[in-house]
Tab-separated table of C-alpha atoms in Angstrom:
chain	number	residue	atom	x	y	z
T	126	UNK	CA	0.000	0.000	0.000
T	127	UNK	CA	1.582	3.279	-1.179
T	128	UNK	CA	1.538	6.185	1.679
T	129	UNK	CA	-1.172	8.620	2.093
T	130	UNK	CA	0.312	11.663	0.226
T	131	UNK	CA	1.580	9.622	-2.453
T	132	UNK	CA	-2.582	8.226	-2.608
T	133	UNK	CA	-3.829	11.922	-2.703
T	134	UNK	CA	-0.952	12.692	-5.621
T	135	UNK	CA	-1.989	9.969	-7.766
T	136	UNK	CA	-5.716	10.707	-7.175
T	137	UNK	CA	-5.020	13.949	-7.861
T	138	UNK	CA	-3.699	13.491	-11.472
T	139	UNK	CA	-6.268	10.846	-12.031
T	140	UNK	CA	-8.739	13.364	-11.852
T	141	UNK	CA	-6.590	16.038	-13.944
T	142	UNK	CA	-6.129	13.023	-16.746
T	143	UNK	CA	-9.566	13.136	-16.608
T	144	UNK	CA	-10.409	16.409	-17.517
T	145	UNK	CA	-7.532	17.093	-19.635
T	146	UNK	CA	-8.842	13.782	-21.955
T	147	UNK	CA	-12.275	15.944	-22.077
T	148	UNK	CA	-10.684	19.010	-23.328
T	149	UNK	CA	-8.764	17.537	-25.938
T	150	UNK	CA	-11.628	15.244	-27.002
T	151	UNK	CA	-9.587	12.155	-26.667
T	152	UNK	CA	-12.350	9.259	-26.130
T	153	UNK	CA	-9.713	6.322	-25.802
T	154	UNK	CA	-8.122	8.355	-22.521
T	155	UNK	CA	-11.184	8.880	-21.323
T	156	UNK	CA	-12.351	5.145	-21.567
T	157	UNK	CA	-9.017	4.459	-20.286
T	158	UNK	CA	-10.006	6.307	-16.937
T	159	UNK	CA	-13.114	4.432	-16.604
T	160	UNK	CA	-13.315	1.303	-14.574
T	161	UNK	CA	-13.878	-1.964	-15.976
T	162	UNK	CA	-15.511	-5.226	-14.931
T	163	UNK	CA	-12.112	-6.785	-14.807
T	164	UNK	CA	-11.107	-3.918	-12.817
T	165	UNK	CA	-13.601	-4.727	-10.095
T	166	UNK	CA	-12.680	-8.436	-10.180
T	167	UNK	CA	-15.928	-9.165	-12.163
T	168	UNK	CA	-14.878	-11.751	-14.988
T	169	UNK	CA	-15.977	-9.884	-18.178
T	170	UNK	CA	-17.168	-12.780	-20.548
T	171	UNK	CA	-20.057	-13.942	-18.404
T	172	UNK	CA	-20.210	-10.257	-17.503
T	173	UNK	CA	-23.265	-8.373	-19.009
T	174	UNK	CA	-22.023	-4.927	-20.049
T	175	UNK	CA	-25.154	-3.156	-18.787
T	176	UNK	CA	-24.833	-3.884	-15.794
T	177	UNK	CA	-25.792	-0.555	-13.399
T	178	UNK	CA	-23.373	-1.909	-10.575
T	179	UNK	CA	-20.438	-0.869	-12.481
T	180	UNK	CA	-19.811	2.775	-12.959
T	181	UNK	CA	-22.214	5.611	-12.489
T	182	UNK	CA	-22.737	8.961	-13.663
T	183	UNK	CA	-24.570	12.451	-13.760
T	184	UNK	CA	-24.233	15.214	-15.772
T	185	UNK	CA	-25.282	18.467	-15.313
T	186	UNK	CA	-29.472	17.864	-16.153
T	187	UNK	CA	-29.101	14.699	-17.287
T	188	UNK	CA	-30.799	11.562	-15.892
T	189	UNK	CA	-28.587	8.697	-14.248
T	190	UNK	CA	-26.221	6.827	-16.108
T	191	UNK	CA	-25.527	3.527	-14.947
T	192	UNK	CA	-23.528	1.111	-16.928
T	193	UNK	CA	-19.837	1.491	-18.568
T	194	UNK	CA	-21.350	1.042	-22.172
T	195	UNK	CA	-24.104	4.353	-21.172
T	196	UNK	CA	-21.669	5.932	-19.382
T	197	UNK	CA	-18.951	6.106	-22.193
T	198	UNK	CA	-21.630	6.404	-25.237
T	199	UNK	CA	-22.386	9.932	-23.685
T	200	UNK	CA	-19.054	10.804	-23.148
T	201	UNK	CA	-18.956	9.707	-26.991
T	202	UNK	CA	-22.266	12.683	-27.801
T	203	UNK	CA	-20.661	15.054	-25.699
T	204	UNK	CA	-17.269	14.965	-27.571
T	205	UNK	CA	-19.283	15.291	-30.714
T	206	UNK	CA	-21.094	17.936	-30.185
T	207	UNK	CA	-18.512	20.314	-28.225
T	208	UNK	CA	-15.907	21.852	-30.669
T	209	UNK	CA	-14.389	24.010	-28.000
T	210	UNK	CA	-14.375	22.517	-23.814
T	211	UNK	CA	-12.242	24.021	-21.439
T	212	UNK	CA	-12.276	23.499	-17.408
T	213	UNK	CA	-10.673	25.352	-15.067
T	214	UNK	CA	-10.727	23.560	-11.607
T	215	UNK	CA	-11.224	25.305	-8.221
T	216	UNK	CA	-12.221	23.935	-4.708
T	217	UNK	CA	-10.164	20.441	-5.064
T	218	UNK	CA	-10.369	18.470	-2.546
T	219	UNK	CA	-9.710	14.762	-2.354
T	220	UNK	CA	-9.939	12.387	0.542
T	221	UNK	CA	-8.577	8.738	0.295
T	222	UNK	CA	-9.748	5.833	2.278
T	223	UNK	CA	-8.111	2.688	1.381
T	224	UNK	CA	-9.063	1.933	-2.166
T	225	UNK	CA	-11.703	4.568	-2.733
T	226	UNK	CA	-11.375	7.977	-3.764
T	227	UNK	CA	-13.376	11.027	-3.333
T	228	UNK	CA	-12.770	14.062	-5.455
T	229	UNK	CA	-15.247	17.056	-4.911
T	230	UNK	CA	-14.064	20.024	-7.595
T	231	UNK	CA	-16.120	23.536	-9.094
T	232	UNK	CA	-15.796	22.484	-12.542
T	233	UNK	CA	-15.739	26.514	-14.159
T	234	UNK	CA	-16.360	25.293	-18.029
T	235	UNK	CA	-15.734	27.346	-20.813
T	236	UNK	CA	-17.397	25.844	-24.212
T	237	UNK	CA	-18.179	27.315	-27.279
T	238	UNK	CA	-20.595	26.117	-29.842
T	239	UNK	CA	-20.509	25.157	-33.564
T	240	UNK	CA	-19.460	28.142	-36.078
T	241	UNK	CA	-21.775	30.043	-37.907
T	242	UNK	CA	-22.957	28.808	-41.325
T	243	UNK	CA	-20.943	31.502	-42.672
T	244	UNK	CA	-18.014	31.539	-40.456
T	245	UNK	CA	-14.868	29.378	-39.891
T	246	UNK	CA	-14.262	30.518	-36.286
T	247	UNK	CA	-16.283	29.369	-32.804
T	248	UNK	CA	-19.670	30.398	-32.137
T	249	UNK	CA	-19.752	32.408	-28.888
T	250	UNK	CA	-18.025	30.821	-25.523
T	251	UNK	CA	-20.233	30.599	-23.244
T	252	UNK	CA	-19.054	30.127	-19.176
T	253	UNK	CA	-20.994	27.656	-16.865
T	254	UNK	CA	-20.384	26.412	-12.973
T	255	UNK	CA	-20.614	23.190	-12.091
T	256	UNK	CA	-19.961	21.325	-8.928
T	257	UNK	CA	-18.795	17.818	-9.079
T	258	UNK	CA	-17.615	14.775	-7.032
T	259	UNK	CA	-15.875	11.878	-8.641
T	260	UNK	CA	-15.580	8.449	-6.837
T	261	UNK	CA	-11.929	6.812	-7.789
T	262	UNK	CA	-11.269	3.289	-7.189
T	263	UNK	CA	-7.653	2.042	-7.028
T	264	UNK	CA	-6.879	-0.579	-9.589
T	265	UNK	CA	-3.637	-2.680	-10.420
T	266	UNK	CA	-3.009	0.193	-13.309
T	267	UNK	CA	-3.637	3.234	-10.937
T	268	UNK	CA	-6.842	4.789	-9.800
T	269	UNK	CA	-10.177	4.789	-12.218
T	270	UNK	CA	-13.187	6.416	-12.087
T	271	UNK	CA	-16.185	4.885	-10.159
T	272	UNK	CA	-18.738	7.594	-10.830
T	273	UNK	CA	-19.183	11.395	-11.602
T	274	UNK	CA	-22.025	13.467	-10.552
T	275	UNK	CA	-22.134	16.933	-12.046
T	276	UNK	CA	-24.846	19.401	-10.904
T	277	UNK	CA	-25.099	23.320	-11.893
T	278	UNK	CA	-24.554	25.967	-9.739
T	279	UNK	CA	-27.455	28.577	-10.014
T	280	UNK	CA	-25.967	32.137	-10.858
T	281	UNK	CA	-27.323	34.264	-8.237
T	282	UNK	CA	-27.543	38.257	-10.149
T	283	UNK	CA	-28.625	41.447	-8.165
T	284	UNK	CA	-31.787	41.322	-9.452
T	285	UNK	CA	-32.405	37.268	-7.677
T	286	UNK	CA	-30.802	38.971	-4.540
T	287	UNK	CA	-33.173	42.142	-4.799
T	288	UNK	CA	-36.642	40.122	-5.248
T	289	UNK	CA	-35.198	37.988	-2.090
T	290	UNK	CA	-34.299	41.026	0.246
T	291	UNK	CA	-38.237	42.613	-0.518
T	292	UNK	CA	-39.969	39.374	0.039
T	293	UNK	CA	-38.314	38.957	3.301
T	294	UNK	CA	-39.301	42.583	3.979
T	295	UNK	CA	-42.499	42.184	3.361
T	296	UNK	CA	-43.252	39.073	5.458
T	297	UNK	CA	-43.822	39.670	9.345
T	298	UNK	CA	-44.322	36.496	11.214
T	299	UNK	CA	-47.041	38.526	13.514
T	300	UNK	CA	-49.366	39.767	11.012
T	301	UNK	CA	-51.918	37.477	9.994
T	302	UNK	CA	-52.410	36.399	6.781
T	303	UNK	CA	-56.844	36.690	5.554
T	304	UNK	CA	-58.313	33.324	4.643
């Protein structure tokens, strides 16, 4: 068993790997990162690939993903459909307990969208913030991913914080309210 900094390092660039595959598109790295039956001792040729005990995941308002074959095929649309992806991770933190890893991340995601008819260049970048946890498992060839979960982070604008501040004004817990 390797020591408990040297776990968090490796975890660490897992999860980077990760992310990095995403950004340059590269489906066979991020397959790669993905466990496998084999990796979880399961012996893959009585093994039915759909299995939803296998890997997991969630992205941001999508439904559940269970299965390494529905997992990967949306990978797969996501890639397709994304000319431009870039993440910039804040609020890392990872916590290792013997061969399970937690990752929780803000995923701050710059994409951009398919040219114009006209143009050769991106269509406009557009910014989102996401918050996600990834669940490593440690495998004879380094850690894999378990499961993702990706959820949105609601934006909050002046104008959310505003309507907030005057309904909270306007309430008082004495009055009564007519029936």
């Amino acid at each position: 068993m390797s020591a408990p900094h040297t776990d968090v390092e490796q975890v660490e660039a897992a999860n980077t790997a990760f992310y990095e595959a995403l950004e340059q598109g590269d489906f066979d790295v991020v397959s790669s990162l993905w466990l496998t039956p084999s990796d979880l001792g399961v012996d893959e040729e009585f093994h039915d690939p759909a299995d939803a005990g296998v890997v997991s995941c969630v992205h941001p308002g999508w439904p559940v993903l269970t299965g390494r074959g529905e997992v990967l095929r949306s990978y797969a649309l996501i890639m397709a459909n994304t000319d431009y992806i870039q993440f910039f991770l804040t609020d890392v933190h990872v916590s290792v307990t013997g061969d399970t890893a937690l990752v929780t991340c803000t995923e701050n995601i710059l994409s951009g969208g398919p040219a114009p008819e006209d143009g050769e260049e991106l269509g406009p970048l557009v910014g989102q913030l996401v918050v996600a946890t990834n669940v490593f498992r440690r495998t004879p060839d380094g850690w894999k991913l378990w499961s993702h979960h990706a959820s949105p982070v609601m934006a909050e604008n002046a104008e959310n914080a505003e309507n907030a501040e005057n309904a909270d004004d306007s309430e008082d817990p004495d009055e009564e309210t007519p029936s």
